[in-house]
Amino acid sequence: MGSALAFLLLFLGHALATPLRWASDSQSGAPFVFHDPADQAKLTGFETDLMQVLARKMGRTPVFVQNDWDGLIPGLQRGLYDVVIDGIEITPEHRAVVAFSTPYYRTAERIAVRRGTDGLDTVEALRGHVVGTLKDTTSQRLLEKAGGITLRSYEDETNAYSDLANGRLDAVMLDAPIAQYYAVPDDRLKLAGGPIGSLSYGIAMKQGDAALLSAVDAGLESMRRDGSLRRILQDWAMWTPEMASYLDDQSTEQVPPKAWDHWVASTRPTASLQARLARYAGFLPLIGRAALMTLAVSACAMVLAVAWGLALALARRYGRWPLRGAATLYIEIVRGTPLLIQILFIFYGLPSIGVRLDPFLAGVVALGLNYAAYEAENYRAGLQSVPHGQMEAALALNMTPAQAVRHVMVPQAFRFVVPVMTNDFISLLKDSSLVSVITLTELTQAYIRLSTTYYDYLGTGLLIGGAYLLLGLPFVRLARIAERRLSRSVRATQPR
Amino acid sequence: MTVAPGRPPNQVVCDSGAETPASGEPLVMVRDLRKSFDGQVVLDGISLSVETGDLISIIGPSGCGKSTLLRCLNLLEVPDSGEMRLVGHGIVRDGGRWRRSDERLAHALRTEVGMVFQSFNLFGHRTVLENVMLAPVVARRTGRAVAAKEAMALLEKVGLAQMASRYPATLSGGQQQRAAIARALAMAPRVMLYDEPTSALDPELAEEVLGVMRQLDDEGMTQLVVTHEMRFARAASDRVIFMDSGRIVEELPPETMFTIPSDPRTRQFLRNYL
Ligand SMILES: Nc1ncnc2c1ncn2[C@@H]1O[C@H](COP(=O)(O)OP(=O)(O)OP(=O)(O)O)[C@@H](O)[C@H]1O
Ligand SMILES: [Mg+2]
């Protein structure tokens, strides 16, 4: 009976194929995991292809989870997903915090320079020059060790290469796949010298889950043996002699590099205005969805901020001292620390004491609790600007202090704070961009994604800026209507 | 009633049927009321009593404690010591701390006392009608329909029925003060307190307000009025109280007060008005 049940469960488990939640930062660029430049809704990249096959080999359904680069490892520790794949180098530092699969790709660093530059083809030759790279990479460590190099560490490879093209940098040293995808197709740039050093990418997962680790490794081994890993790398034009010997795969099968060709074709600078406009039109669905997210997070956060802010203001103005002290402390702490830290704290910090919020809720809570502190100070000022005679009149009419506050003081205080609240809401719309660090794709995230794909910070910037303005506009109007309605009775009833 | 030794500093004394004082007892009775602000003595032993239906005028130089006395009568200000009895609600103070339970007592007492302020203090975010309805609806849980009907009747009485749906800021000062009186009356108080109700008004607007107060007097309302309107005090009062430096200097019928006051300080004060 018991074993029959166990068998049934096992059977069900297989039939339903538990999801394999894999995370990556789709903003971190080609050729890893990124959005197809020709179709922003489509996730692509050689790691995306690899994960589809790997999950199938493991008998699980792949489910992609977007997360910001800096949040990838913390999210793993939080249990937001099972594995992370994003060109993460297997280094002792990384090994200290996560477990790694066997490497799925081995490569080296490559130097890129402007066409017409000669001689900068080794690390030693870079001494005395300005060199760009990504922060926290093998490349950065190599350049630091060489000494005498003016180092610029970037968050994003597109910025490094565009600074190289603009002449702000003399050279950029990065992983060979990145150099291939960003420097090679660019007519202004070329690769210099040969491969430097060596590095391996591994799939990262939480430490201590031996079952998952061996399942991933078994899947990779199976992909090596049946040639599917090679075919993916060939598709992306990343199959190298080094990989052939590492995987011990000397097959002569020819797979055309379709994915690479597609990348080159779709990122070629478009000269014609028409092509540009067509491309912008293609952005609109993504921008629309991102705008909705921005609006939803901001509106929910504002509702929370108003309610909680009012409670804090009442505690500060009318509460007895322990309550008043607590409210003051809260307001000072919240106003005295950066919003970004509060967001990260709520999303990544609270789970260690058992409070797990999904990204949307965490964003709303973080923004709401933060803005509540500012709203509270507005409301307190508003309450103070209501003449004390109003309170006395209400008490003399036999209202309790609570009734007087609710029916007489608060409504009149609100008239003073409506204009300020509108301003606050508009800055909340803008501050909501910070929730992109906890995996929410809102407008700013969309801007980063689109502009880094196309090197087009100008056109995309205007589009996204326009979206923010459009979002804010209705609230400016709404505030004006509210002010007009309230001003009918706004002059306090003072003796003439 | 006296302060017996060993009695708690504040004590509520409610007769059976707190609404009506025992027959023969005055509606308002104050004995030896004292109040200081930061060591400055503002009320220095005030005693007075007011019979049902009386209209008492309180006059005196600026800063002598008139407003403080009125505010003590409905406990917007807490006296330091002394005894008060208003419409059957008693309070005895002997310098003790004002506690939360005392706040309940103040609340009960205020049901009997209406107050009208120099600066009207109408609620700016509500129409005149809503101003009058608000306290019955909120503090007494009267139904809105009933409250609106009663409020309309009161506005009619003070001649403001036409203004019911206006906002206070759009009314003249005289109209605002009459609305404030209607608002206080809506809670059906037994005693009305006025703190310089006409000081902020031009003479003809003041007359509208004083007219309403005369009418209430005719209907038997008990009223205490702090005022600088000597003609009104003389014509309408049952008695006039002259205060100076936190004390009642003398309390006389109006004719006597304004013709042959006995105290030199009263004569000095009234000389400025005649
Ligand atoms: N809340 C307070 N805190 C400190 N001092 C006060 C307070 N209220 C009143 N006083 C002081 O008490 C004294 C009497 O004030 P009160 O308002 O009772 O005088 P008044 O007789 O009403 O004068 P006026 O005719 O000018 O209205 C004044 O010296 C005033 O400064
Ligand atoms: Mg006064």
PDB file of N, CA and C in Angstrom, chain A residues 240-316:
ATOM      1  N   THR A 240      35.286  26.472 -30.762  1.00  0.00           N
ATOM      2  CA  THR A 240      36.703  26.755 -30.942  1.00  0.00           C
ATOM      3  C   THR A 240      37.489  25.457 -30.801  1.00  0.00           C
ATOM      4  N   PRO A 241      38.730  25.420 -31.325  1.00  0.00           N
ATOM      5  CA  PRO A 241      39.569  24.231 -31.132  1.00  0.00           C
ATOM      6  C   PRO A 241      39.723  23.915 -29.647  1.00  0.00           C
ATOM      7  N   GLU A 242      39.809  24.943 -28.857  1.00  0.00           N
ATOM      8  CA  GLU A 242      39.956  24.713 -27.419  1.00  0.00           C
ATOM      9  C   GLU A 242      38.763  23.946 -26.864  1.00  0.00           C
ATOM     10  N   MET A 243      37.547  24.348 -27.287  1.00  0.00           N
ATOM     11  CA  MET A 243      36.346  23.654 -26.827  1.00  0.00           C
ATOM     12  C   MET A 243      36.308  22.224 -27.362  1.00  0.00           C
ATOM     13  N   ALA A 244      36.741  22.058 -28.610  1.00  0.00           N
ATOM     14  CA  ALA A 244      36.743  20.724 -29.203  1.00  0.00           C
ATOM     15  C   ALA A 244      37.610  19.782 -28.373  1.00  0.00           C
ATOM     16  N   SER A 245      38.748  20.266 -27.938  1.00  0.00           N
ATOM     17  CA  SER A 245      39.602  19.358 -27.170  1.00  0.00           C
ATOM     18  C   SER A 245      39.082  19.219 -25.741  1.00  0.00           C
ATOM     19  N   TYR A 246      38.522  20.303 -25.193  1.00  0.00           N
ATOM     20  CA  TYR A 246      37.985  20.201 -23.827  1.00  0.00           C
ATOM     21  C   TYR A 246      36.833  19.211 -23.766  1.00  0.00           C
ATOM     22  N   LEU A 247      35.946  19.257 -24.751  1.00  0.00           N
ATOM     23  CA  LEU A 247      34.791  18.344 -24.754  1.00  0.00           C
ATOM     24  C   LEU A 247      35.130  16.996 -25.400  1.00  0.00           C
ATOM     25  N   ASP A 248      36.358  16.928 -25.950  1.00  0.00           N
ATOM     26  CA  ASP A 248      36.772  15.709 -26.623  1.00  0.00           C
ATOM     27  C   ASP A 248      35.773  15.351 -27.719  1.00  0.00           C
ATOM     28  N   ASP A 249      35.437  16.314 -28.550  1.00  0.00           N
ATOM     29  CA  ASP A 249      34.442  16.153 -29.605  1.00  0.00           C
ATOM     30  C   ASP A 249      35.087  16.599 -30.908  1.00  0.00           C
ATOM     31  N   GLN A 250      35.524  15.624 -31.720  1.00  0.00           N
ATOM     32  CA  GLN A 250      36.237  15.972 -32.949  1.00  0.00           C
ATOM     33  C   GLN A 250      35.332  15.783 -34.160  1.00  0.00           C
ATOM     34  N   SER A 251      34.011  15.886 -33.969  1.00  0.00           N
ATOM     35  CA  SER A 251      33.074  15.701 -35.071  1.00  0.00           C
ATOM     36  C   SER A 251      33.352  16.713 -36.185  1.00  0.00           C
ATOM     37  N   THR A 252      33.099  16.316 -37.415  1.00  0.00           N
ATOM     38  CA  THR A 252      33.333  17.217 -38.543  1.00  0.00           C
ATOM     39  C   THR A 252      32.015  17.764 -39.076  1.00  0.00           C
ATOM     40  N   GLU A 253      30.937  17.503 -38.321  1.00  0.00           N
ATOM     41  CA  GLU A 253      29.621  17.988 -38.753  1.00  0.00           C
ATOM     42  C   GLU A 253      29.644  19.522 -38.882  1.00  0.00           C
ATOM     43  N   GLN A 254      29.068  20.052 -39.947  1.00  0.00           N
ATOM     44  CA  GLN A 254      29.031  21.502 -40.142  1.00  0.00           C
ATOM     45  C   GLN A 254      27.644  22.020 -39.768  1.00  0.00           C
ATOM     46  N   VAL A 255      27.576  22.926 -38.817  1.00  0.00           N
ATOM     47  CA  VAL A 255      26.307  23.561 -38.472  1.00  0.00           C
ATOM     48  C   VAL A 255      26.447  25.046 -38.815  1.00  0.00           C
ATOM     49  N   PRO A 256      25.592  25.550 -39.690  1.00  0.00           N
ATOM     50  CA  PRO A 256      25.731  26.973 -40.057  1.00  0.00           C
ATOM     51  C   PRO A 256      25.459  27.891 -38.859  1.00  0.00           C
ATOM     52  N   PRO A 257      26.263  28.959 -38.702  1.00  0.00           N
ATOM     53  CA  PRO A 257      26.108  29.849 -37.546  1.00  0.00           C
ATOM     54  C   PRO A 257      24.941  30.820 -37.736  1.00  0.00           C
ATOM     55  N   LYS A 258      23.725  30.278 -37.696  1.00  0.00           N
ATOM     56  CA  LYS A 258      22.544  31.117 -37.964  1.00  0.00           C
ATOM     57  C   LYS A 258      22.345  32.174 -36.881  1.00  0.00           C
ATOM     58  N   ALA A 259      22.521  31.778 -35.639  1.00  0.00           N
ATOM     59  CA  ALA A 259      22.272  32.728 -34.546  1.00  0.00           C
ATOM     60  C   ALA A 259      23.235  33.910 -34.639  1.00  0.00           C
ATOM     61  N   TRP A 260      24.500  33.604 -34.950  1.00  0.00           N
ATOM     62  CA  TRP A 260      25.506  34.666 -35.099  1.00  0.00           C
ATOM     63  C   TRP A 260      25.152  35.592 -36.256  1.00  0.00           C
ATOM     64  N   ASP A 261      24.777  35.001 -37.400  1.00  0.00           N
ATOM     65  CA  ASP A 261      24.424  35.815 -38.557  1.00  0.00           C
ATOM     66  C   ASP A 261      23.235  36.721 -38.236  1.00  0.00           C
ATOM     67  N   HIS A 262      22.277  36.152 -37.510  1.00  0.00           N
ATOM     68  CA  HIS A 262      21.089  36.937 -37.142  1.00  0.00           C
ATOM     69  C   HIS A 262      21.489  38.137 -36.273  1.00  0.00           C
ATOM     70  N   TRP A 263      22.420  37.899 -35.346  1.00  0.00           N
ATOM     71  CA  TRP A 263      22.896  38.977 -34.469  1.00  0.00           C
ATOM     72  C   TRP A 263      23.559  40.078 -35.289  1.00  0.00           C
ATOM     73  N   VAL A 264      24.448  39.666 -36.156  1.00  0.00           N
ATOM     74  CA  VAL A 264      25.175  40.660 -36.950  1.00  0.00           C
ATOM     75  C   VAL A 264      24.208  41.460 -37.813  1.00  0.00           C
ATOM     76  N   ALA A 265      23.251  40.748 -38.427  1.00  0.00           N
ATOM     77  CA  ALA A 265      22.320  41.440 -39.311  1.00  0.00           C
ATOM     78  C   ALA A 265      21.432  42.406 -38.536  1.00  0.00           C
ATOM     79  N   SER A 266      20.966  41.970 -37.362  1.00  0.00           N
ATOM     80  CA  SER A 266      19.967  42.797 -36.683  1.00  0.00           C
ATOM     81  C   SER A 266      20.588  43.928 -35.871  1.00  0.00           C
ATOM     82  N   THR A 267      21.905  43.902 -35.652  1.00  0.00           N
ATOM     83  CA  THR A 267      22.493  45.020 -34.912  1.00  0.00           C
ATOM     84  C   THR A 267      23.266  45.964 -35.829  1.00  0.00           C
ATOM     85  N   ARG A 268      23.284  45.670 -37.123  1.00  0.00           N
ATOM     86  CA  ARG A 268      23.986  46.565 -38.047  1.00  0.00           C
ATOM     87  C   ARG A 268      23.363  47.956 -37.923  1.00  0.00           C
ATOM     88  N   PRO A 269      24.186  49.005 -37.795  1.00  0.00           N
ATOM     89  CA  PRO A 269      23.617  50.344 -37.624  1.00  0.00           C
ATOM     90  C   PRO A 269      22.682  50.667 -38.777  1.00  0.00           C
ATOM     91  N   THR A 270      21.490  51.105 -38.453  1.00  0.00           N
ATOM     92  CA  THR A 270      20.535  51.428 -39.503  1.00  0.00           C
ATOM     93  C   THR A 270      20.661  52.901 -39.820  1.00  0.00           C
ATOM     94  N   ALA A 271      20.928  53.184 -41.051  1.00  0.00           N
ATOM     95  CA  ALA A 271      21.142  54.572 -41.439  1.00  0.00           C
ATOM     96  C   ALA A 271      19.809  55.266 -41.707  1.00  0.00           C
ATOM     97  N   SER A 272      18.913  54.565 -42.375  1.00  0.00           N
ATOM     98  CA  SER A 272      17.694  55.246 -42.822  1.00  0.00           C
ATOM     99  C   SER A 272      16.752  55.530 -41.661  1.00  0.00           C
ATOM    100  N   LEU A 273      16.099  56.690 -41.744  1.00  0.00           N
ATOM    101  CA  LEU A 273      15.159  57.119 -40.708  1.00  0.00           C
ATOM    102  C   LEU A 273      14.001  56.137 -40.615  1.00  0.00           C
ATOM    103  N   GLN A 274      13.604  55.647 -41.797  1.00  0.00           N
ATOM    104  CA  GLN A 274      12.470  54.735 -41.828  1.00  0.00           C
ATOM    105  C   GLN A 274      12.752  53.471 -41.019  1.00  0.00           C
ATOM    106  N   ALA A 275      13.945  52.914 -41.237  1.00  0.00           N
ATOM    107  CA  ALA A 275      14.313  51.702 -40.515  1.00  0.00           C
ATOM    108  C   ALA A 275      14.350  51.986 -39.014  1.00  0.00           C
ATOM    109  N   ARG A 276      14.838  53.167 -38.666  1.00  0.00           N
ATOM    110  CA  ARG A 276      14.920  53.554 -37.284  1.00  0.00           C
ATOM    111  C   ARG A 276      13.517  53.635 -36.657  1.00  0.00           C
ATOM    112  N   LEU A 277      12.612  54.289 -37.376  1.00  0.00           N
ATOM    113  CA  LEU A 277      11.245  54.443 -36.867  1.00  0.00           C
ATOM    114  C   LEU A 277      10.587  53.083 -36.732  1.00  0.00           C
ATOM    115  N   ALA A 278      10.831  52.209 -37.705  1.00  0.00           N
ATOM    116  CA  ALA A 278      10.262  50.865 -37.636  1.00  0.00           C
ATOM    117  C   ALA A 278      10.785  50.164 -36.390  1.00  0.00           C
ATOM    118  N   ARG A 279      12.068  50.373 -36.104  1.00  0.00           N
ATOM    119  CA  ARG A 279      12.650  49.747 -34.924  1.00  0.00           C
ATOM    120  C   ARG A 279      11.990  50.298 -33.647  1.00  0.00           C
ATOM    121  N   TYR A 280      11.811  51.621 -33.594  1.00  0.00           N
ATOM    122  CA  TYR A 280      11.173  52.225 -32.415  1.00  0.00           C
ATOM    123  C   TYR A 280       9.755  51.702 -32.242  1.00  0.00           C
ATOM    124  N   ALA A 281       9.053  51.540 -33.360  1.00  0.00           N
ATOM    125  CA  ALA A 281       7.685  51.013 -33.279  1.00  0.00           C
ATOM    126  C   ALA A 281       7.722  49.633 -32.638  1.00  0.00           C
ATOM    127  N   GLY A 282       8.764  48.868 -32.958  1.00  0.00           N
ATOM    128  CA  GLY A 282       8.909  47.541 -32.365  1.00  0.00           C
ATOM    129  C   GLY A 282       9.135  47.595 -30.866  1.00  0.00           C
ATOM    130  N   PHE A 283       9.638  48.742 -30.370  1.00  0.00           N
ATOM    131  CA  PHE A 283       9.878  48.882 -28.924  1.00  0.00           C
ATOM    132  C   PHE A 283       8.582  49.064 -28.149  1.00  0.00           C
ATOM    133  N   LEU A 284       7.546  49.562 -28.857  1.00  0.00           N
ATOM    134  CA  LEU A 284       6.372  50.048 -28.129  1.00  0.00           C
ATOM    135  C   LEU A 284       5.698  49.019 -27.219  1.00  0.00           C
ATOM    136  N   PRO A 285       5.540  47.761 -27.664  1.00  0.00           N
ATOM    137  CA  PRO A 285       4.900  46.806 -26.746  1.00  0.00           C
ATOM    138  C   PRO A 285       5.681  46.670 -25.440  1.00  0.00           C
ATOM    139  N   LEU A 286       7.002  46.589 -25.541  1.00  0.00           N
ATOM    140  CA  LEU A 286       7.822  46.453 -24.335  1.00  0.00           C
ATOM    141  C   LEU A 286       7.679  47.695 -23.455  1.00  0.00           C
ATOM    142  N   ILE A 287       7.743  48.866 -24.098  1.00  0.00           N
ATOM    143  CA  ILE A 287       7.633  50.108 -23.321  1.00  0.00           C
ATOM    144  C   ILE A 287       6.251  50.195 -22.678  1.00  0.00           C
ATOM    145  N   GLY A 288       5.229  49.771 -23.419  1.00  0.00           N
ATOM    146  CA  GLY A 288       3.879  49.795 -22.874  1.00  0.00           C
ATOM    147  C   GLY A 288       3.763  48.925 -21.632  1.00  0.00           C
ATOM    148  N   ARG A 289       4.307  47.714 -21.714  1.00  0.00           N
ATOM    149  CA  ARG A 289       4.223  46.808 -20.558  1.00  0.00           C
ATOM    150  C   ARG A 289       5.021  47.362 -19.383  1.00  0.00           C
ATOM    151  N   ALA A 290       6.201  47.930 -19.712  1.00  0.00           N
ATOM    152  CA  ALA A 290       7.040  48.490 -18.661  1.00  0.00           C
ATOM    153  C   ALA A 290       6.352  49.683 -18.005  1.00  0.00           C
ATOM    154  N   ALA A 291       5.650  50.486 -18.814  1.00  0.00           N
ATOM    155  CA  ALA A 291       4.955  51.655 -18.267  1.00  0.00           C
ATOM    156  C   ALA A 291       3.848  51.210 -17.320  1.00  0.00           C
ATOM    157  N   LEU A 292       3.131  50.148 -17.708  1.00  0.00           N
ATOM    158  CA  LEU A 292       2.082  49.624 -16.835  1.00  0.00           C
ATOM    159  C   LEU A 292       2.663  49.182 -15.502  1.00  0.00           C
ATOM    160  N   MET A 293       3.830  48.521 -15.562  1.00  0.00           N
ATOM    161  CA  MET A 293       4.471  48.055 -14.338  1.00  0.00           C
ATOM    162  C   MET A 293       4.859  49.240 -13.461  1.00  0.00           C
ATOM    163  N   THR A 294       5.465  50.252 -14.091  1.00  0.00           N
ATOM    164  CA  THR A 294       5.833  51.458 -13.349  1.00  0.00           C
ATOM    165  C   THR A 294       4.608  52.067 -12.668  1.00  0.00           C
ATOM    166  N   LEU A 295       3.516  52.162 -13.432  1.00  0.00           N
ATOM    167  CA  LEU A 295       2.310  52.779 -12.901  1.00  0.00           C
ATOM    168  C   LEU A 295       1.721  51.940 -11.768  1.00  0.00           C
ATOM    169  N   ALA A 296       1.686  50.627 -11.975  1.00  0.00           N
ATOM    170  CA  ALA A 296       1.080  49.754 -10.961  1.00  0.00           C
ATOM    171  C   ALA A 296       1.872  49.816  -9.655  1.00  0.00           C
ATOM    172  N   VAL A 297       3.193  49.712  -9.762  1.00  0.00           N
ATOM    173  CA  VAL A 297       4.015  49.759  -8.548  1.00  0.00           C
ATOM    174  C   VAL A 297       3.844  51.106  -7.851  1.00  0.00           C
ATOM    175  N   SER A 298       3.888  52.194  -8.635  1.00  0.00           N
ATOM    176  CA  SER A 298       3.816  53.522  -8.039  1.00  0.00           C
ATOM    177  C   SER A 298       2.465  53.775  -7.384  1.00  0.00           C
ATOM    178  N   ALA A 299       1.398  53.391  -8.086  1.00  0.00           N
ATOM    179  CA  ALA A 299       0.069  53.676  -7.545  1.00  0.00           C
ATOM    180  C   ALA A 299      -0.166  52.891  -6.254  1.00  0.00           C
ATOM    181  N   CYS A 300       0.191  51.602  -6.259  1.00  0.00           N
ATOM    182  CA  CYS A 300       0.000  50.812  -5.042  1.00  0.00           C
ATOM    183  C   CYS A 300       0.869  51.360  -3.909  1.00  0.00           C
ATOM    184  N   ALA A 301       2.108  51.737  -4.251  1.00  0.00           N
ATOM    185  CA  ALA A 301       3.001  52.264  -3.216  1.00  0.00           C
ATOM    186  C   ALA A 301       2.452  53.568  -2.653  1.00  0.00           C
ATOM    187  N   MET A 302       1.843  54.382  -3.515  1.00  0.00           N
ATOM    188  CA  MET A 302       1.329  55.670  -3.037  1.00  0.00           C
ATOM    189  C   MET A 302       0.167  55.454  -2.075  1.00  0.00           C
ATOM    190  N   VAL A 303      -0.703  54.498  -2.393  1.00  0.00           N
ATOM    191  CA  VAL A 303      -1.826  54.210  -1.495  1.00  0.00           C
ATOM    192  C   VAL A 303      -1.287  53.823  -0.112  1.00  0.00           C
ATOM    193  N   LEU A 304      -0.280  52.957  -0.124  1.00  0.00           N
ATOM    194  CA  LEU A 304       0.326  52.545   1.144  1.00  0.00           C
ATOM    195  C   LEU A 304       0.969  53.743   1.845  1.00  0.00           C
ATOM    196  N   ALA A 305       1.668  54.571   1.066  1.00  0.00           N
ATOM    197  CA  ALA A 305       2.374  55.717   1.650  1.00  0.00           C
ATOM    198  C   ALA A 305       1.400  56.696   2.288  1.00  0.00           C
ATOM    199  N   VAL A 306       0.252  56.905   1.651  1.00  0.00           N
ATOM    200  CA  VAL A 306      -0.720  57.859   2.191  1.00  0.00           C
ATOM    201  C   VAL A 306      -1.300  57.321   3.502  1.00  0.00           C
ATOM    202  N   ALA A 307      -1.699  56.049   3.487  1.00  0.00           N
ATOM    203  CA  ALA A 307      -2.333  55.475   4.681  1.00  0.00           C
ATOM    204  C   ALA A 307      -1.340  55.423   5.850  1.00  0.00           C
ATOM    205  N   TRP A 308      -0.181  54.870   5.588  1.00  0.00           N
ATOM    206  CA  TRP A 308       0.812  54.694   6.650  1.00  0.00           C
ATOM    207  C   TRP A 308       1.372  56.056   7.064  1.00  0.00           C
ATOM    208  N   GLY A 309       1.547  56.942   6.100  1.00  0.00           N
ATOM    209  CA  GLY A 309       2.052  58.285   6.400  1.00  0.00           C
ATOM    210  C   GLY A 309       1.096  59.038   7.312  1.00  0.00           C
ATOM    211  N   LEU A 310      -0.203  58.876   7.057  1.00  0.00           N
ATOM    212  CA  LEU A 310      -1.189  59.552   7.900  1.00  0.00           C
ATOM    213  C   LEU A 310      -1.124  59.006   9.323  1.00  0.00           C
ATOM    214  N   ALA A 311      -1.012  57.678   9.436  1.00  0.00           N
ATOM    215  CA  ALA A 311      -0.917  57.064  10.764  1.00  0.00           C
ATOM    216  C   ALA A 311       0.302  57.607  11.506  1.00  0.00           C
ATOM    217  N   LEU A 312       1.430  57.708  10.794  1.00  0.00           N
ATOM    218  CA  LEU A 312       2.652  58.213  11.431  1.00  0.00           C
ATOM    219  C   LEU A 312       2.484  59.671  11.853  1.00  0.00           C
ATOM    220  N   ALA A 313       1.867  60.452  10.968  1.00  0.00           N
ATOM    221  CA  ALA A 313       1.690  61.875  11.274  1.00  0.00           C
ATOM    222  C   ALA A 313       0.807  62.048  12.509  1.00  0.00           C
ATOM    223  N   LEU A 314      -0.272  61.256  12.593  1.00  0.00           N
ATOM    224  CA  LEU A 314      -1.168  61.362  13.746  1.00  0.00           C
ATOM    225  C   LEU A 314      -0.440  60.933  15.015  1.00  0.00           C
ATOM    226  N   ALA A 315       0.373  59.873  14.902  1.00  0.00           N
ATOM    227  CA  ALA A 315       1.133  59.416  16.070  1.00  0.00           C
ATOM    228  C   ALA A 315       2.097  60.510  16.528  1.00  0.00           C
ATOM    229  N   ARG A 316       2.727  61.171  15.565  1.00  0.00           N
ATOM    230  CA  ARG A 316       3.703  62.204  15.937  1.00  0.00           C
ATOM    231  C   ARG A 316       3.025  63.424  16.528  1.00  0.00           C
TER     232      ARG A 316
END
